[in-house]
């Protein structure tokens, strides 16, 4: 019996050492969206400072497609050694649980929760030629033209789609949904006046609003954002409890060593507090979030419970 204990201890020793000196090589951080989106921009900014915190390079790798499920499947199948982590839009992750009839992984059980790092609002924008100058005026305009106006989204079941569905339900308006294949085509559609309104992610909304190419009517967070202090919230505009936030967080495969998770969580917390990251966040209209892995998991479960009914009401489904 003692012989087997000695052998087991000998086999475990290299693994224990590998965990204690983690990381001892570059870390890959997968992003489930194409280059240029807010998750990609956040990821690349964070990776630079995180590399300094960990003492090894953090490499961002884009694996877009299928509503981030390609990146999710890759992560779920990776070794739980801390060298493959996933910067996920947790809002999308929560939506996918209800949106997809069958996923190649369990959205909760097949991942290790590492760190929540940011929250970002959406911004309701219209083309400058649209006669509406406020959310109330937009609702009145759409009500006066039932079934004749449209909103664009980055695809069926995305948070951009669901935010517009929430507006549609709350205001009782009849408006057509026009899904596009991603955020960039949706942005081009509103810039070209192809649709009446879009709930845009912050970077293109802010830059185009400042350039006079779009008109910002509202933000989807309960409080106004520092990057656009003159833009009222949807709640201020009369839509009670309208609260839509993009949460960005980092997941790993299930079974990660607790010491590695703790080290990564601390490194991400220090990273998002760093002055250079705070400046990036301010430009993006994002807020830094620091949570324990346990708090992060509970927050994700709340998002799943919150968004599943909205997905169902929208009728969106992906098989």
Short mmCIF file of C-alpha atoms in Angstrom, two decimals, residues 12-312:
data_model
loop_
_atom_site.label_atom_id
_atom_site.label_comp_id
_atom_site.label_asym_id
_atom_site.label_seq_id
_atom_site.Cartn_x
_atom_site.Cartn_y
_atom_site.Cartn_z
CA UNK A 12 1.44 14.28 -8.58
CA UNK A 13 4.59 16.24 -7.75
CA UNK A 14 5.29 17.61 -11.28
CA UNK A 15 1.66 18.71 -11.63
CA UNK A 16 1.72 20.44 -8.23
CA UNK A 17 4.95 22.20 -9.17
CA UNK A 18 3.46 23.27 -12.51
CA UNK A 19 0.53 24.83 -10.68
CA UNK A 20 2.69 26.59 -8.08
CA UNK A 21 4.83 28.36 -10.71
CA UNK A 22 1.88 29.19 -13.01
CA UNK A 23 2.24 30.65 -15.53
CA UNK A 24 5.52 29.43 -16.96
CA UNK A 25 4.58 30.01 -20.61
CA UNK A 26 2.25 32.29 -22.67
CA UNK A 27 -1.47 32.22 -21.91
CA UNK A 28 -4.01 32.17 -24.75
CA UNK A 29 -7.13 34.29 -24.24
CA UNK A 30 -9.82 33.41 -26.79
CA UNK A 31 -12.38 36.01 -27.91
CA UNK A 32 -15.58 34.71 -29.50
CA UNK A 33 -16.05 37.72 -31.78
CA UNK A 34 -14.30 39.10 -34.84
CA UNK A 35 -11.59 41.74 -34.58
CA UNK A 36 -12.79 45.30 -33.99
CA UNK A 37 -15.77 44.56 -31.74
CA UNK A 38 -15.93 45.71 -28.14
CA UNK A 39 -14.89 42.31 -26.76
CA UNK A 40 -11.86 42.30 -29.05
CA UNK A 41 -10.91 45.88 -28.14
CA UNK A 42 -11.30 45.15 -24.41
CA UNK A 43 -9.39 41.90 -24.71
CA UNK A 44 -6.40 43.36 -26.51
CA UNK A 45 -6.12 46.29 -24.10
CA UNK A 46 -6.45 44.06 -21.05
CA UNK A 47 -3.98 41.47 -22.41
CA UNK A 48 -1.12 43.98 -22.46
CA UNK A 49 -1.45 44.89 -18.78
CA UNK A 50 -2.37 41.34 -17.75
CA UNK A 51 0.86 40.11 -19.36
CA UNK A 52 2.79 42.41 -17.01
CA UNK A 53 0.84 41.13 -14.03
CA UNK A 54 1.47 37.47 -14.86
CA UNK A 55 5.03 37.84 -16.10
CA UNK A 56 4.21 36.00 -19.34
CA UNK A 57 2.56 37.11 -22.56
CA UNK A 58 -1.22 36.84 -22.87
CA UNK A 59 -2.07 36.22 -26.52
CA UNK A 60 -5.52 37.17 -27.82
CA UNK A 61 -6.95 34.78 -30.40
CA UNK A 62 -10.24 35.48 -32.20
CA UNK A 63 -12.53 32.50 -32.72
CA UNK A 64 -15.74 34.11 -34.01
CA UNK A 65 -18.87 32.39 -35.22
CA UNK A 66 -22.11 30.70 -34.14
CA UNK A 67 -22.88 33.30 -31.50
CA UNK A 68 -19.58 32.64 -29.64
CA UNK A 69 -20.35 28.92 -29.30
CA UNK A 70 -17.28 28.01 -31.39
CA UNK A 71 -15.06 29.74 -28.83
CA UNK A 72 -17.10 28.20 -26.03
CA UNK A 73 -16.71 24.68 -27.38
CA UNK A 74 -12.96 25.21 -27.86
CA UNK A 75 -12.60 26.37 -24.26
CA UNK A 76 -14.75 23.62 -22.78
CA UNK A 77 -12.59 21.00 -24.55
CA UNK A 78 -9.26 22.58 -23.53
CA UNK A 79 -7.03 21.26 -20.77
CA UNK A 80 -7.92 22.89 -17.43
CA UNK A 81 -4.36 24.09 -16.85
CA UNK A 82 -5.00 27.83 -17.08
CA UNK A 83 -3.31 28.32 -20.45
CA UNK A 84 -6.54 28.57 -22.43
CA UNK A 85 -9.07 31.06 -21.11
CA UNK A 86 -12.08 32.69 -22.74
CA UNK A 87 -12.96 36.39 -22.61
CA UNK A 88 -16.69 36.13 -23.06
CA UNK A 89 -19.54 38.55 -23.38
CA UNK A 90 -21.37 36.98 -20.44
CA UNK A 91 -24.64 38.48 -21.67
CA UNK A 92 -24.29 36.52 -24.92
CA UNK A 93 -23.27 33.44 -22.94
CA UNK A 94 -26.49 33.75 -20.89
CA UNK A 95 -28.63 34.34 -23.98
CA UNK A 96 -27.21 31.29 -25.78
CA UNK A 97 -28.47 29.02 -23.02
CA UNK A 98 -32.06 29.83 -24.08
CA UNK A 99 -31.40 30.64 -27.74
CA UNK A 100 -29.85 27.35 -28.88
CA UNK A 101 -31.91 24.18 -28.83
CA UNK A 102 -28.73 22.18 -28.22
CA UNK A 103 -25.26 23.42 -27.27
CA UNK A 104 -22.07 21.31 -27.42
CA UNK A 105 -21.45 22.19 -23.75
CA UNK A 106 -23.30 23.03 -20.55
CA UNK A 107 -23.14 26.81 -20.16
CA UNK A 108 -22.66 26.55 -16.39
CA UNK A 109 -21.21 23.14 -15.51
CA UNK A 110 -18.56 22.90 -18.23
CA UNK A 111 -16.66 26.05 -17.25
CA UNK A 112 -14.61 27.48 -14.41
CA UNK A 113 -15.53 31.04 -13.48
CA UNK A 114 -12.37 33.14 -13.29
CA UNK A 115 -13.16 36.88 -13.26
CA UNK A 116 -15.73 39.45 -14.28
CA UNK A 117 -13.90 42.45 -15.71
CA UNK A 118 -16.28 45.00 -17.26
CA UNK A 119 -19.81 46.20 -17.86
CA UNK A 120 -20.86 48.25 -20.88
CA UNK A 121 -24.21 49.76 -21.90
CA UNK A 122 -25.83 49.84 -25.28
CA UNK A 123 -26.81 53.14 -26.87
CA UNK A 124 -30.04 53.73 -28.78
CA UNK A 125 -29.19 55.65 -31.95
CA UNK A 126 -31.05 56.96 -34.99
CA UNK A 127 -29.98 58.56 -38.26
CA UNK A 128 -29.75 62.39 -38.03
CA UNK A 129 -32.53 62.76 -40.60
CA UNK A 130 -34.98 60.96 -38.30
CA UNK A 131 -37.40 63.50 -36.79
CA UNK A 132 -37.18 61.91 -33.32
CA UNK A 133 -34.88 63.72 -30.88
CA UNK A 134 -35.73 61.66 -27.78
CA UNK A 135 -36.85 58.16 -26.84
CA UNK A 136 -40.40 59.41 -26.29
CA UNK A 137 -40.44 61.05 -29.73
CA UNK A 138 -39.11 57.85 -31.32
CA UNK A 139 -41.84 55.79 -29.68
CA UNK A 140 -44.48 58.28 -30.85
CA UNK A 141 -43.06 58.17 -34.38
CA UNK A 142 -43.13 54.36 -34.52
CA UNK A 143 -46.64 54.24 -33.03
CA UNK A 144 -47.85 56.62 -35.73
CA UNK A 145 -46.45 54.29 -38.40
CA UNK A 146 -47.28 50.73 -37.25
CA UNK A 147 -45.39 48.06 -39.18
CA UNK A 148 -43.73 50.62 -41.44
CA UNK A 149 -40.52 51.22 -39.50
CA UNK A 150 -37.66 48.92 -38.59
CA UNK A 151 -34.78 48.36 -36.25
CA UNK A 152 -31.48 46.70 -37.04
CA UNK A 153 -29.54 44.19 -34.97
CA UNK A 154 -26.30 42.25 -35.09
CA UNK A 155 -28.29 39.01 -35.50
CA UNK A 156 -31.16 36.98 -34.09
CA UNK A 157 -30.94 36.49 -30.36
CA UNK A 158 -28.09 38.94 -29.77
CA UNK A 159 -28.38 41.44 -26.93
CA UNK A 160 -28.84 44.17 -29.56
CA UNK A 161 -31.89 42.29 -30.84
CA UNK A 162 -33.26 41.61 -27.35
CA UNK A 163 -32.84 45.23 -26.23
CA UNK A 164 -35.02 46.34 -29.14
CA UNK A 165 -37.56 43.62 -28.31
CA UNK A 166 -37.67 44.93 -24.74
CA UNK A 167 -38.39 48.41 -26.08
CA UNK A 168 -41.02 46.99 -28.40
CA UNK A 169 -42.76 45.18 -25.54
CA UNK A 170 -42.48 48.03 -23.04
CA UNK A 171 -43.76 50.69 -25.46
CA UNK A 172 -46.30 48.48 -27.25
CA UNK A 173 -45.07 49.33 -30.73
CA UNK A 174 -45.21 47.42 -34.02
CA UNK A 175 -41.78 47.61 -35.64
CA UNK A 176 -39.94 45.27 -38.05
CA UNK A 177 -36.73 43.48 -37.05
CA UNK A 178 -33.93 43.46 -39.64
CA UNK A 179 -31.08 41.16 -38.51
CA UNK A 180 -27.60 41.70 -39.93
CA UNK A 181 -24.55 39.45 -39.78
CA UNK A 182 -22.70 41.25 -37.02
CA UNK A 183 -22.32 44.65 -35.37
CA UNK A 184 -20.44 46.30 -38.21
CA UNK A 185 -23.16 45.64 -40.86
CA UNK A 186 -25.81 46.84 -38.38
CA UNK A 187 -23.83 50.03 -37.81
CA UNK A 188 -23.50 50.59 -41.56
CA UNK A 189 -27.26 50.06 -41.92
CA UNK A 190 -28.16 52.80 -39.44
CA UNK A 191 -25.48 55.10 -40.90
CA UNK A 192 -27.08 54.60 -44.31
CA UNK A 193 -30.59 55.15 -43.01
CA UNK A 194 -31.69 51.62 -43.93
CA UNK A 195 -33.38 51.12 -40.53
CA UNK A 196 -35.07 53.50 -38.09
CA UNK A 197 -33.02 52.71 -35.00
CA UNK A 198 -30.37 50.41 -33.54
CA UNK A 199 -29.23 49.61 -30.01
CA UNK A 200 -25.53 49.91 -30.74
CA UNK A 201 -22.47 48.93 -28.73
CA UNK A 202 -20.71 51.99 -27.35
CA UNK A 203 -17.54 52.48 -29.46
CA UNK A 204 -19.27 53.00 -32.86
CA UNK A 205 -22.23 54.78 -31.26
CA UNK A 206 -20.09 57.34 -29.41
CA UNK A 207 -17.70 58.03 -32.30
CA UNK A 208 -20.49 58.43 -34.87
CA UNK A 209 -22.64 60.51 -32.54
CA UNK A 210 -19.72 62.88 -31.86
CA UNK A 211 -19.13 63.13 -35.62
CA UNK A 212 -22.79 64.02 -36.19
CA UNK A 213 -23.41 60.87 -38.23
CA UNK A 214 -25.84 59.43 -35.67
CA UNK A 215 -28.10 60.88 -32.98
CA UNK A 216 -27.92 59.28 -29.54
CA UNK A 217 -31.27 59.03 -27.74
CA UNK A 218 -30.59 56.86 -24.69
CA UNK A 219 -28.33 54.43 -22.87
CA UNK A 220 -29.53 51.12 -21.48
CA UNK A 221 -27.92 51.24 -18.03
CA UNK A 222 -29.77 52.54 -14.93
CA UNK A 223 -27.26 55.41 -14.64
CA UNK A 224 -25.86 57.73 -17.29
CA UNK A 225 -22.38 56.90 -18.55
CA UNK A 226 -19.36 59.16 -18.18
CA UNK A 227 -18.46 58.81 -21.87
CA UNK A 228 -21.82 60.36 -22.87
CA UNK A 229 -23.11 62.33 -19.86
CA UNK A 230 -25.70 64.27 -21.87
CA UNK A 231 -27.48 61.13 -23.10
CA UNK A 232 -30.35 60.12 -20.78
CA UNK A 233 -31.03 56.57 -19.65
CA UNK A 234 -33.97 54.61 -21.02
CA UNK A 235 -35.44 54.68 -17.50
CA UNK A 236 -35.22 58.48 -17.42
CA UNK A 237 -36.99 58.44 -20.77
CA UNK A 238 -40.03 56.76 -19.25
CA UNK A 239 -39.28 53.04 -19.67
CA UNK A 240 -39.39 51.70 -16.13
CA UNK A 241 -36.87 48.97 -15.21
CA UNK A 242 -35.20 49.10 -18.65
CA UNK A 243 -31.79 47.72 -17.74
CA UNK A 244 -29.58 46.05 -20.37
CA UNK A 245 -25.88 45.67 -19.69
CA UNK A 246 -23.11 43.88 -21.57
CA UNK A 247 -21.01 42.02 -19.01
CA UNK A 248 -17.53 40.86 -19.98
CA UNK A 249 -15.90 38.06 -18.01
CA UNK A 250 -13.29 35.33 -18.24
CA UNK A 251 -14.07 31.62 -18.18
CA UNK A 252 -11.85 28.57 -18.31
CA UNK A 253 -12.54 24.85 -18.76
CA UNK A 254 -14.10 23.07 -15.79
CA UNK A 255 -11.69 21.53 -13.30
CA UNK A 256 -9.12 24.33 -13.13
CA UNK A 257 -6.87 24.30 -10.08
CA UNK A 258 -8.14 26.65 -7.35
CA UNK A 259 -4.70 28.22 -6.89
CA UNK A 260 -4.49 29.08 -10.60
CA UNK A 261 -7.99 30.56 -10.57
CA UNK A 262 -7.11 32.64 -7.52
CA UNK A 263 -3.93 33.94 -9.16
CA UNK A 264 -5.74 34.80 -12.41
CA UNK A 265 -8.59 36.49 -10.55
CA UNK A 266 -6.13 38.67 -8.62
CA UNK A 267 -4.22 39.50 -11.82
CA UNK A 268 -7.40 40.55 -13.63
CA UNK A 269 -8.50 42.65 -10.63
CA UNK A 270 -5.16 44.49 -10.63
CA UNK A 271 -5.34 44.88 -14.41
CA UNK A 272 -8.76 46.54 -14.56
CA UNK A 273 -7.73 48.92 -11.75
CA UNK A 274 -4.62 50.03 -13.66
CA UNK A 275 -4.63 53.63 -14.91
CA UNK A 276 -4.04 52.70 -18.55
CA UNK A 277 -7.01 50.30 -18.54
CA UNK A 278 -9.20 52.83 -16.76
CA UNK A 279 -8.49 55.25 -19.63
CA UNK A 280 -9.46 52.63 -22.23
CA UNK A 281 -12.63 51.83 -20.33
CA UNK A 282 -13.56 55.51 -20.13
CA UNK A 283 -13.23 55.84 -23.91
CA UNK A 284 -15.44 52.78 -24.42
CA UNK A 285 -18.05 53.82 -21.87
CA UNK A 286 -17.20 50.72 -19.84
CA UNK A 287 -16.99 50.27 -16.07
CA UNK A 288 -14.47 48.00 -14.38
CA UNK A 289 -15.88 45.17 -12.26
CA UNK A 290 -13.99 43.18 -9.65
CA UNK A 291 -15.64 39.98 -8.37
CA UNK A 292 -14.58 36.73 -6.77
CA UNK A 293 -15.10 33.64 -8.96
CA UNK A 294 -18.05 32.68 -6.75
CA UNK A 295 -19.69 36.09 -7.17
CA UNK A 296 -19.06 35.90 -10.92
CA UNK A 297 -20.82 32.53 -11.19
CA UNK A 298 -23.84 33.81 -9.25
CA UNK A 299 -24.01 36.91 -11.48
CA UNK A 300 -24.00 34.71 -14.58
CA UNK A 301 -26.82 32.58 -13.21
CA UNK A 302 -28.83 35.77 -12.60
CA UNK A 303 -28.25 36.85 -16.20
CA UNK A 304 -29.41 33.47 -17.49
CA UNK A 305 -32.60 33.70 -15.42
CA UNK A 306 -33.18 37.31 -16.46
CA UNK A 307 -32.65 36.90 -20.21
CA UNK A 308 -34.27 33.51 -20.87
CA UNK A 309 -37.83 34.97 -20.72
CA UNK A 310 -36.82 37.79 -23.08
CA UNK A 311 -35.43 35.28 -25.58
CA UNK A 312 -38.65 33.28 -25.35
#
